[in-house]
Amino acid sequence: MSVTDQSQTTSTTALNNRRWIYSTRPAAEVSVNNYRLEEQALDTELANNEVLIANRYISVDPYMRIQQSAKNNWEAPHPLNTLQQAGVVAQVVSSRSELFRPGDWVTAYTGWELFSKVHQNALLKLDPAMAPVTTALGVLGMPGRTAWFGFNDAGKPKPGDTVVVSGAAGAVGSLVVQFAKLAGCRVIGICGSNDKCDWLTKELGADAAINYREHSTTDALQSKLAEFSGVDIYFDNIGGWITDAVVPLINRRARIVICGQMSQYNGQLDQPELGPRLLHHMLYQRATIQGILARDFNHRMDEMVGQVAPWVADGSIKFEQTVVEGFENLPETLAGLLSSRNRGKVLVKVSEAV
Amino acid sequence: MSVTDQSQTTSTTALNNRRWIYSTRPAAEVSVNNYRLEEQALDTELANNEVLIANRYISVDPYMRIQQSAKNNWEAPHPLNTLQQAGVVAQVVSSRSELFRPGDWVTAYTGWELFSKVHQNALLKLDPAMAPVTTALGVLGMPGRTAWFGFNDAGKPKPGDTVVVSGAAGAVGSLVVQFAKLAGCRVIGICGSNDKCDWLTKELGADAAINYREHSTTDALQSKLAEFSGVDIYFDNIGGWITDAVVPLINRRARIVICGQMSQYNGQLDQPELGPRLLHHMLYQRATIQGILARDFNHRMDEMVGQVAPWVADGSIKFEQTVVEGFENLPETLAGLLSSRNRGKVLVKVSEAV
């Protein structure tokens, strides 16, 4: 039986799809009140080369909150009253593509919904034997790509460099910590709990970890960081007062990689917070600040996976996932991500594999 | 008569040297009160390979005020109770070097004094037939090097780029404006008077010039700048609220070159001013901020002079100098530089050529 035949057997039924619609712009913290849950009949008829997928794992990522800012970011803000866009890991339900068969594991960029119809060109097949399929949303997906190219291309590490990572226990930060150790750097992670500190130093190999809640002013955090005598690479996921503490400690020709500014996402992108001016430090140290986005390295995905997948397979790179159960929990899981409740990659399991 | 013989005939006399000693740290604006004028007998006896020079033109530069900050900058602060360091253009009085003869024009890094004894290796001979000797402190000296390499190496111009220059009528800024035009860019200069605006557009070829005193808030200046639809290169000499106006207007992959932060030199390097956070714009546009210092390109001086001197000779690059007369006016001229009273390169003539 051909794949096309299979798909045609399901082409006249309809599925009950559930979708989280982004409906109002959050003024500060995002919550379930900014979303509306819709139920929609999904006609399963497929166009040529189209595939129907059932989402199993749906991603929540900090960039989603950037896209909810009222101001343009890298593009126009996420439109209101449309499906919340997101990366997913899914299984093929039916297919009119010769490339995909029912049951295949795939990853795609669709959104917070149970089912999606996707052109074959927008699907990437996953091999569950190579790595857990969920890694396509983490270490072998967008966060991994961000960490790998952000750290290597923009960070330009050398053995012996001192690397400070903010948001070090997050999906990207926890990978940067490990990539930096593999590159022969000394690594100090900044995170928000003693448990995370222990994880960073005992499991991921960080040379030191600082709980910013125990050094909770710019001066206090800076004093603590100053024990490490200068920063060559600052990989910044957080921004705000934590970054204020790090910048005056940079070494000559330091590289500051702006990967995220999570401390600013709950309103301060629309109305910037005030902070101490810092550009003179760039002058003094002939240092560089570079902003990076995962999408800039889409075309180099193979390169990242080729490097990192063997390290995941042999345990050289550890990855941690926080899997929240239940489609209904997507909005609150995004909110929790932004208040850094979890460690590693956070995703939501929305249906059972078949 | 050999050069050595010549020097020996003057080796037992003493000259009355006058020196401006940097004596107290300014809390805000620098003034003559931060200096002490010393008269000192200078024994004219020379060591082997040493040269006695009479300074004719002495430089005042914004970086001098950075060095007076109480905090380390690219090195420790300028020591108190020592000669104010500075670049000079001088003539040789006597010499025990085979490389230099009395009357030769030279440039050196000595300080605010009438005479200096300098090892031959720390002197660069000038050819008055090639360009006015004062250009060694301007377009063919440190400011020229800063403008050339800062713009080209850090700015990475392409034809068609929109370039915004703050401090555009200054020694460095006025060269960046012209280098950018030669590179095929569209150039908008920001400066502090309508006279300077006219000079930038009518003499130096800027496509537009904005008097920030007529658009004197961040929002007003930003609205004016927004007419030019995005910034590819921002060459920043000023910082502060002017930079706040420019940064949100950067284009994808913009390059921000931090050459100076003059608005912050009168105290805010010690106690940073607050300003709106801006690092999220780096993320959105995958832009770069890079700090540069003239000294990083010392070893490429030949390259700059080889490129720029012919342009100076044929008038493709215009340079303007404000020459203040009188050694006694050095401290006040530095103060005036920081309140941007002048245009082009500012220097002080301290003695007559022979």
XYZ file of C-alpha atoms in Angstrom:
708
model
C 0.000 0.000 0.000
C 1.452 3.318 -1.015
C 1.638 6.265 1.321
C -0.703 8.107 -0.956
C -3.287 5.363 -0.694
C -3.059 5.476 3.070
C -3.659 9.196 3.188
C -6.609 8.924 0.896
C -8.353 6.557 3.256
C -8.528 9.347 5.845
C -9.209 12.223 3.501
C -12.857 12.667 4.163
C -12.970 12.556 7.950
C -12.553 15.508 10.270
C -10.560 15.709 13.482
C -11.383 17.721 16.546
C -8.431 20.106 16.783
C -7.672 22.185 19.855
C -5.689 25.367 19.450
C -4.316 28.059 21.749
C -5.032 31.410 20.146
C -2.874 34.347 21.217
C -5.615 36.897 21.877
C -4.432 39.837 23.997
C -1.072 41.451 24.451
C 0.387 41.037 27.960
C 1.378 44.303 29.614
C 3.787 42.563 31.966
C 3.791 38.838 32.735
C 2.126 36.613 30.195
C -0.590 34.298 31.509
C -3.419 32.107 30.372
C -5.522 35.281 30.152
C -3.623 36.264 27.020
C -4.831 33.134 25.247
C -8.109 31.650 24.117
C -8.606 27.919 23.680
C -10.402 27.090 20.440
C -11.881 23.824 19.292
C -12.016 23.444 15.558
C -12.977 20.671 13.169
C -9.963 19.918 11.000
C -10.746 18.516 7.597
C -8.175 15.783 7.121
C -8.180 15.991 3.334
C -4.637 16.646 2.169
C -3.185 18.455 -0.815
C -0.468 16.808 -2.838
C 2.779 16.578 -0.784
C 0.935 17.590 2.366
C 1.147 15.700 5.634
C -1.163 15.598 8.656
C 0.729 15.416 11.919
C -0.367 14.828 15.500
C 1.736 16.927 17.827
C 3.215 15.016 20.758
C 5.518 17.616 22.314
C 5.112 21.362 21.951
C 7.785 23.850 22.771
C 7.647 26.916 25.003
C 10.553 29.304 24.517
C 11.517 32.742 25.853
C 11.503 34.288 22.368
C 7.718 33.878 22.354
C 7.454 36.633 24.928
C 9.651 38.924 22.788
C 7.248 38.436 19.913
C 4.430 39.610 22.179
C 6.073 42.992 22.673
C 4.031 45.749 21.047
C 7.122 46.952 19.203
C 8.729 45.313 16.225
C 11.509 42.972 17.168
C 13.169 40.971 14.390
C 9.832 41.116 12.628
C 6.400 42.527 13.366
C 4.885 41.429 16.688
C 3.074 38.092 16.822
C -0.361 38.854 15.355
C -3.256 38.808 17.772
C -6.069 36.273 17.343
C -3.867 33.779 15.571
C -2.436 30.442 16.631
C 0.555 30.767 18.992
C 3.465 29.738 16.813
C 5.819 27.102 18.180
C 8.164 24.293 17.389
C 6.686 20.793 17.765
C 7.690 17.157 17.715
C 4.942 15.124 16.108
C 3.983 11.872 14.480
C 2.587 11.560 11.010
C -1.107 10.636 10.964
C -1.586 10.588 7.209
C 0.461 11.676 4.268
C 0.269 12.566 0.616
C 4.042 12.878 0.533
C 6.315 10.098 -0.604
C 8.800 11.212 2.031
C 6.664 10.574 5.096
C 4.655 7.630 6.344
C 2.148 7.352 9.179
C 3.921 6.891 12.475
C 7.046 8.729 11.360
C 8.483 11.120 13.914
C 8.970 14.642 12.617
C 9.694 18.126 13.849
C 8.107 21.279 12.432
C 7.368 24.878 13.231
C 3.598 25.044 13.585
C 2.017 26.083 16.855
C 0.145 25.290 20.011
C -2.403 22.896 18.501
C -3.037 19.164 18.582
C -2.921 18.576 14.827
C -1.345 20.421 11.913
C -1.324 20.045 8.165
C 2.152 20.742 6.831
C 3.840 20.689 3.421
C 6.523 18.016 3.253
C 9.209 20.680 2.799
C 8.437 22.123 6.220
C 8.963 18.810 8.016
C 12.184 17.291 9.227
C 12.162 13.539 9.869
C 13.567 12.367 13.202
C 15.314 9.075 13.916
C 14.269 7.889 17.395
C 17.219 5.489 17.394
C 19.698 8.349 17.166
C 18.442 10.388 20.101
C 15.192 10.868 22.013
C 12.801 12.667 19.682
C 12.340 15.505 22.182
C 15.961 16.545 21.655
C 14.763 18.022 18.352
C 13.267 20.811 20.454
C 16.339 21.069 22.696
C 19.962 20.071 22.395
C 19.618 18.970 18.749
C 17.157 21.699 17.827
C 16.779 25.435 18.091
C 18.296 25.827 21.579
C 21.253 23.656 20.615
C 21.812 25.606 17.431
C 21.620 28.886 19.341
C 24.083 27.715 21.950
C 26.519 26.142 19.497
C 26.762 28.941 16.967
C 26.238 31.746 19.454
C 29.071 30.486 21.601
C 31.440 29.479 18.825
C 30.750 32.021 16.099
C 30.091 35.092 18.210
C 31.933 34.045 21.380
C 35.112 32.929 19.574
C 36.377 30.821 22.493
C 40.003 30.028 23.165
C 41.237 27.479 25.693
C 41.767 29.252 28.992
C 39.123 31.895 28.398
C 36.915 32.744 31.324
C 33.291 32.395 30.277
C 30.351 33.747 32.264
C 26.895 32.490 31.312
C 23.714 34.125 32.589
C 20.632 31.964 32.595
C 23.119 29.118 32.871
C 20.549 26.517 33.880
C 18.264 27.236 30.939
C 17.875 25.336 27.690
C 20.569 27.355 25.920
C 22.716 28.329 28.911
C 23.176 24.777 30.139
C 24.523 23.810 26.715
C 26.826 26.823 26.519
C 28.294 25.827 29.889
C 29.144 22.410 28.483
C 30.346 23.608 25.067
C 32.633 26.036 26.880
C 34.104 23.275 29.009
C 34.706 21.155 25.900
C 36.491 24.181 24.389
C 38.896 24.312 27.336
C 37.399 27.384 28.983
C 36.843 28.181 32.631
C 33.094 28.537 33.141
C 31.070 30.422 35.722
C 27.315 29.993 35.531
C 24.825 32.471 36.962
C 21.416 31.032 37.845
C 18.553 31.436 40.275
C 18.784 28.641 42.855
C 21.260 26.575 44.819
C 19.874 23.418 43.250
C 20.683 24.787 39.833
C 24.156 25.768 41.050
C 24.767 22.221 42.204
C 23.569 20.848 38.891
C 25.849 23.214 36.964
C 28.965 22.383 38.942
C 28.390 18.722 39.795
C 26.665 17.470 36.652
C 27.603 19.857 33.856
C 31.178 20.617 34.868
C 30.957 24.360 35.488
C 33.953 25.585 37.467
C 31.690 27.753 39.584
C 28.054 28.731 39.809
C 26.519 31.773 41.450
C 22.954 31.979 42.706
C 22.028 35.564 41.918
C 19.315 35.475 44.569
C 22.074 35.214 47.168
C 23.986 38.130 45.583
C 20.985 40.153 44.696
C 22.361 43.601 43.869
C 24.621 44.655 41.047
C 27.424 45.461 43.494
C 27.088 42.209 45.415
C 27.035 40.087 42.288
C 29.927 42.042 40.833
C 31.998 41.508 43.981
C 31.346 37.795 43.782
C 32.191 37.669 40.081
C 35.337 39.731 40.620
C 36.833 36.747 42.447
C 37.303 35.193 39.016
C 39.554 37.994 37.696
C 37.995 39.094 34.472
C 35.640 37.847 31.806
C 36.642 36.947 28.251
C 33.234 35.786 27.043
C 29.911 36.787 28.529
C 27.059 34.748 27.111
C 24.010 36.714 28.138
C 20.525 35.275 28.263
C 19.180 37.565 30.967
C 20.331 41.196 30.695
C 19.273 43.832 33.219
C 21.061 44.191 36.527
C 22.904 40.904 36.110
C 24.529 42.180 32.945
C 25.289 45.469 34.708
C 27.350 43.442 37.166
C 29.303 41.565 34.501
C 30.187 44.239 31.933
C 32.616 46.266 34.064
C 34.600 43.046 34.629
C 35.329 42.277 30.981
C 38.872 41.680 29.822
C 40.647 43.157 26.833
C 38.875 42.151 23.605
C 36.053 40.430 25.451
C 33.122 39.120 23.467
C 29.638 39.706 24.837
C 27.046 37.541 23.130
C 23.478 38.776 23.447
C 21.382 35.653 23.123
C 18.485 36.819 25.259
C 17.460 39.562 27.659
C 14.895 37.607 29.620
C 14.829 40.050 32.512
C 13.398 42.615 30.114
C 10.660 40.619 28.469
C 7.802 41.385 30.829
C 7.156 44.913 29.597
C 10.569 46.538 29.385
C 10.932 45.878 25.674
C 8.027 48.271 25.163
C 9.137 50.787 27.773
C 12.857 50.361 28.404
C 14.074 50.160 31.969
C 16.876 52.508 32.972
C 20.273 51.089 33.751
C 23.805 52.396 34.066
C 25.411 53.307 30.771
C 28.093 50.811 29.862
C 29.400 51.588 26.396
C 32.616 53.146 27.707
C 33.671 49.693 28.831
C 33.522 48.582 25.196
C 35.940 51.386 24.393
C 38.291 50.676 27.263
C 38.562 46.980 26.486
C 38.045 47.145 22.717
C 35.318 44.633 23.359
C 32.455 43.480 21.197
C 28.758 43.008 21.815
C 26.998 40.862 19.253
C 23.356 39.893 19.103
C 22.493 36.472 17.716
C 19.319 34.648 16.784
C 18.811 30.946 16.167
C 17.297 31.593 12.754
C 20.552 32.990 11.447
C 22.033 29.532 11.694
C 19.146 27.495 10.271
C 21.173 26.735 7.177
C 23.975 25.301 9.335
C 21.780 22.896 11.293
C 23.544 19.865 9.813
C 26.867 21.183 10.985
C 25.618 21.556 14.562
C 23.904 18.163 14.654
C 26.957 16.499 13.125
C 29.104 17.894 15.918
C 26.782 17.629 18.867
C 24.716 14.470 18.278
C 27.688 12.140 18.904
C 28.362 13.995 22.168
C 24.750 13.516 23.176
C 24.972 9.824 22.261
C 28.157 9.201 24.272
C 27.105 11.354 27.214
C 29.736 14.092 26.739
C 26.884 16.550 26.577
C 24.120 16.181 29.120
C 20.715 17.558 28.402
C 17.869 18.012 30.796
C 14.227 18.388 29.927
C 11.322 19.495 32.014
C 8.267 17.852 30.444
C 4.939 19.278 31.543
C 1.942 17.063 30.833
C -1.180 18.389 29.181
C -2.103 20.615 26.285
C -4.142 22.800 28.611
C -0.978 23.803 30.487
C 0.811 25.487 27.582
C 0.194 29.137 28.548
C 1.100 28.639 32.200
C 4.213 26.726 31.230
C 5.365 29.669 29.136
C 4.732 31.967 32.093
C 6.719 29.653 34.352
C 9.590 29.588 31.895
C 9.887 33.348 32.142
C 10.000 33.215 35.915
C 12.710 30.543 35.560
C 10.998 27.867 37.582
C 12.601 25.021 35.626
C 15.964 23.899 34.415
C 17.041 22.688 31.004
C 14.614 22.629 28.119
C 10.939 23.016 28.959
C 8.293 21.399 26.774
C 4.723 20.251 27.038
C 3.577 16.745 26.206
C 0.179 17.016 24.544
C -0.589 13.495 23.307
C 0.696 9.941 23.522
C 2.973 8.415 20.923
C 1.588 5.570 18.833
C 80.264 68.763 11.088
C 78.603 65.600 12.302
C 75.300 65.605 14.112
C 77.001 64.294 17.178
C 79.447 67.208 17.176
C 76.561 69.622 16.913
C 74.825 68.204 19.939
C 77.962 68.270 21.984
C 78.328 71.995 21.503
C 75.067 72.500 23.394
C 75.504 69.813 25.975
C 76.479 71.918 28.935
C 73.798 74.622 28.839
C 70.382 74.485 30.466
C 67.031 75.544 29.056
C 64.136 76.995 30.945
C 61.417 74.435 30.428
C 57.764 75.103 31.200
C 55.485 72.157 31.962
C 51.819 71.685 32.741
C 51.574 69.213 35.612
C 48.314 67.357 36.048
C 47.773 67.921 39.750
C 44.193 67.263 40.854
C 41.471 65.043 39.533
C 38.480 66.910 38.086
C 35.145 65.847 39.552
C 33.229 67.133 36.527
C 34.588 69.554 33.929
C 38.350 69.794 33.687
C 39.834 73.274 34.038
C 43.092 75.057 34.622
C 42.573 74.379 38.325
C 43.457 70.750 37.728
C 46.912 71.738 36.506
C 49.999 73.405 37.918
C 52.480 75.282 35.726
C 56.058 74.393 36.549
C 59.251 76.044 35.401
C 62.214 73.724 35.360
C 65.829 73.993 34.237
C 66.384 71.331 31.587
C 69.948 70.145 31.307
C 70.554 69.906 27.578
C 73.172 67.190 27.830
C 72.050 64.213 25.780
C 72.631 60.494 26.076
C 73.683 58.547 23.030
C 70.830 58.383 20.465
C 68.861 60.977 22.399
C 67.363 64.089 20.829
C 66.294 67.406 22.338
C 63.145 68.766 20.741
C 61.347 72.086 21.000
C 57.611 71.521 20.854
C 55.802 73.772 18.361
C 52.272 72.323 18.435
C 50.799 70.370 21.302
C 47.678 68.269 21.061
C 44.561 68.311 23.189
C 42.355 65.284 22.759
C 39.182 63.955 24.372
C 40.900 60.769 25.555
C 42.855 62.921 28.008
C 39.700 63.418 30.022
C 39.055 59.655 30.071
C 42.495 59.150 31.563
C 41.531 61.558 34.336
C 38.670 59.349 35.473
C 39.371 57.869 38.891
C 38.670 54.396 37.533
C 40.928 52.343 35.345
C 40.177 52.767 31.686
C 42.467 51.021 29.194
C 45.202 51.458 31.766
C 45.520 52.996 35.205
C 44.367 56.641 35.445
C 46.834 59.357 34.457
C 49.079 59.719 37.524
C 48.668 62.914 39.509
C 51.575 65.333 39.806
C 53.135 64.265 36.562
C 53.436 65.969 33.199
C 50.188 65.884 31.173
C 50.965 63.413 28.423
C 50.242 64.468 24.856
C 51.200 64.158 21.248
C 53.403 66.956 19.915
C 54.852 68.271 16.700
C 58.313 69.616 17.344
C 61.627 70.647 15.863
C 64.951 69.145 16.765
C 67.148 71.500 18.793
C 70.094 69.201 19.239
C 70.743 65.561 18.601
C 73.033 62.699 19.470
C 71.204 60.536 16.948
C 72.421 60.008 13.424
C 68.804 59.954 12.304
C 67.887 63.485 13.322
C 69.441 66.886 12.704
C 68.656 70.284 14.235
C 65.698 71.842 12.510
C 64.104 68.529 11.553
C 60.364 68.329 12.096
C 59.260 65.390 14.204
C 56.242 64.079 16.029
C 56.360 62.320 19.379
C 54.267 61.414 22.370
C 55.655 63.508 25.207
C 53.487 66.043 26.961
C 52.475 69.578 27.693
C 55.950 71.079 27.928
C 58.108 73.361 25.818
C 61.084 71.024 25.451
C 61.506 67.275 25.669
C 64.423 64.879 25.513
C 63.425 61.797 23.525
C 65.159 58.622 22.381
C 65.424 58.487 18.597
C 63.163 55.429 18.489
C 60.293 57.437 19.942
C 60.460 60.088 17.230
C 58.879 60.048 13.803
C 60.351 62.401 11.205
C 57.893 64.577 9.285
C 58.280 65.837 5.726
C 56.841 69.382 5.561
C 56.750 69.080 1.759
C 54.301 66.194 1.946
C 51.695 67.822 4.174
C 51.535 70.557 6.802
C 53.379 69.273 9.850
C 50.322 69.794 12.050
C 48.515 67.035 10.154
C 50.682 64.622 12.143
C 48.400 65.421 15.073
C 45.259 65.263 12.948
C 44.334 63.695 9.652
C 47.694 61.916 9.256
C 48.077 61.179 12.953
C 46.133 59.628 15.789
C 42.713 61.038 14.827
C 43.193 59.965 11.225
C 44.221 56.490 12.258
C 41.239 56.222 14.593
C 38.816 57.362 11.907
C 40.296 55.217 9.153
C 40.575 51.913 10.977
C 37.575 52.471 13.205
C 35.370 53.120 10.215
C 36.814 50.508 7.892
C 37.785 47.695 10.240
C 34.969 47.916 12.765
C 32.381 49.674 10.586
C 32.814 47.356 7.567
C 31.201 49.803 5.113
C 29.478 48.785 1.911
C 28.385 51.193 -0.816
C 24.846 52.288 -0.090
C 25.115 51.875 3.669
C 23.569 54.614 5.761
C 26.163 55.933 8.187
C 25.378 58.121 11.180
C 28.289 59.894 12.860
C 27.976 61.586 16.244
C 30.514 64.296 16.997
C 30.638 64.656 13.224
C 32.424 68.010 13.263
C 35.225 66.792 15.499
C 38.736 65.719 14.588
C 37.750 62.089 14.090
C 34.097 62.540 13.117
C 34.825 64.961 10.275
C 37.177 62.395 8.754
C 34.721 59.539 9.170
C 32.127 61.604 7.304
C 34.512 61.946 4.382
C 35.825 58.376 4.449
C 32.208 57.186 4.415
C 31.427 59.313 1.366
C 34.492 57.943 -0.425
C 33.224 54.439 0.409
C 29.923 55.145 -1.335
C 27.823 55.483 1.788
C 25.013 57.880 2.632
C 26.172 59.973 5.593
C 24.249 61.833 8.271
C 26.337 63.873 10.697
C 25.159 64.885 14.164
C 26.812 67.978 15.610
C 26.149 70.925 17.887
C 25.632 74.022 15.713
C 24.136 75.131 12.430
C 27.543 76.391 11.316
C 28.935 72.917 11.788
C 25.957 71.465 9.907
C 26.671 73.764 6.962
C 30.325 72.798 7.014
C 29.466 69.089 7.051
C 27.031 69.264 4.157
C 28.564 72.012 2.021
C 32.278 71.373 2.513
C 32.648 67.752 3.567
C 29.880 66.212 1.471
C 27.597 64.836 4.184
C 24.172 64.030 2.803
C 22.548 65.551 5.852
C 23.536 67.073 9.152
C 21.495 67.448 12.305
C 22.094 70.049 14.989
C 21.254 68.151 18.154
C 20.620 71.437 19.963
C 17.607 71.922 17.703
C 16.392 68.357 18.366
C 17.362 68.265 21.977
C 15.564 65.235 23.377
C 16.026 61.584 22.556
C 12.550 61.406 21.016
C 12.983 64.566 18.948
C 16.367 63.517 17.615
C 15.090 60.033 16.925
C 12.131 61.402 14.950
C 14.485 63.489 12.854
C 16.856 60.569 12.280
C 13.962 58.271 11.410
C 13.505 60.264 8.219
C 16.573 58.476 6.910
C 15.048 54.975 7.241
C 17.522 52.994 9.242
C 21.178 52.998 10.181
C 23.749 50.492 8.962
C 26.786 52.006 10.660
C 26.713 54.238 13.709
C 30.105 55.772 14.419
C 29.744 57.056 17.954
C 31.993 59.681 19.482
C 29.464 61.062 21.958
C 27.258 58.444 23.625
C 24.566 59.389 26.127
C 21.157 60.548 24.968
C 22.312 60.975 21.375
C 23.207 57.315 21.185
C 19.883 56.463 22.835
C 18.204 58.122 19.855
C 20.217 56.226 17.245
C 20.285 52.654 18.534
C 16.572 51.828 18.094
C 16.938 52.822 14.421
C 19.633 50.334 13.491
C 19.153 48.019 10.537
C 19.746 44.302 10.356
C 23.411 43.503 11.060
C 24.258 47.102 11.862
C 27.717 47.903 13.150
C 28.012 50.352 16.031
C 31.550 51.610 16.479
C 32.312 53.046 19.913
C 35.124 55.503 19.295
C 34.300 57.875 22.126
C 31.615 58.652 24.679
C 32.386 62.332 25.144
C 29.054 63.120 26.780
C 30.129 60.893 29.655
C 33.615 62.182 30.318
C 32.819 64.877 32.841
C 32.193 62.591 35.762
C 29.932 59.837 34.415
C 32.793 57.430 33.822
C 33.269 57.352 37.597
C 29.567 57.295 38.437
C 27.624 56.049 35.429
C 24.580 57.975 34.286
C 21.365 56.034 33.835
C 19.979 55.532 30.365
C 17.457 53.255 28.692
C 18.634 49.698 28.264
C 19.356 48.946 24.631
C 20.878 45.498 24.339
C 17.646 43.934 23.047
C 18.133 45.940 19.854
C 21.406 44.083 19.317
C 19.434 40.858 19.523
C 16.638 41.976 17.240
C 18.978 43.183 14.526
C 21.860 40.771 15.134
C 23.951 43.895 15.365
C 27.417 44.468 16.715
C 28.898 47.038 19.056
C 32.665 47.275 18.930
C 34.936 49.543 20.910
C 38.109 50.778 19.226
C 41.180 52.707 20.314
C 43.765 54.436 18.157
C 46.596 52.551 19.805
C 45.322 49.247 18.460
C 46.262 50.419 14.993
C 49.663 51.957 15.735
C 51.368 49.174 13.833
C 49.263 49.953 10.748
C 50.081 53.660 10.628
C 51.926 53.268 7.312
C 48.867 51.710 5.764
C 46.653 54.625 6.804
C 49.117 57.297 5.724
C 49.695 55.536 2.407
C 45.959 55.635 1.720
C 45.037 58.999 3.128
C 48.032 61.266 2.455
C 47.418 61.356 -1.311
C 43.790 62.308 -0.633
C 44.953 65.107 1.629
C 47.414 66.248 -1.030
C 44.830 66.316 -3.824
C 42.057 67.776 -1.692
C 39.800 64.701 -1.714
C 39.955 64.787 2.062
C 39.566 68.158 3.731
C 40.940 68.723 7.181
C 40.273 71.610 9.469
C 42.373 72.691 12.390
C 41.624 75.065 15.194
C 44.993 76.371 16.337
C 44.988 78.125 19.700
C 48.018 80.297 20.362
C 49.964 80.105 23.587
C 51.345 77.435 25.867
C 49.472 78.987 28.791
C 46.154 78.135 27.126
C 46.559 74.354 27.085
C 44.253 73.467 30.006
C 41.461 75.785 28.890
C 41.720 74.467 25.353
C 41.201 70.932 26.610
C 38.169 72.137 28.568
C 36.809 73.851 25.445
C 37.305 70.697 23.400
C 35.054 68.792 25.767
C 32.336 71.408 25.471
C 32.722 71.135 21.683
C 33.409 74.785 20.995
C 35.559 74.065 17.929
C 35.497 72.077 14.758
C 38.104 69.787 13.269
C 41.316 69.075 15.077
C 42.199 71.342 17.994
C 45.814 72.033 18.873
C 47.864 74.622 20.669
C 50.797 76.439 19.117
C 53.416 76.902 21.812
C 56.455 78.256 19.974
C 57.575 79.571 16.602
C 59.205 77.372 13.985
C 62.827 78.121 13.123
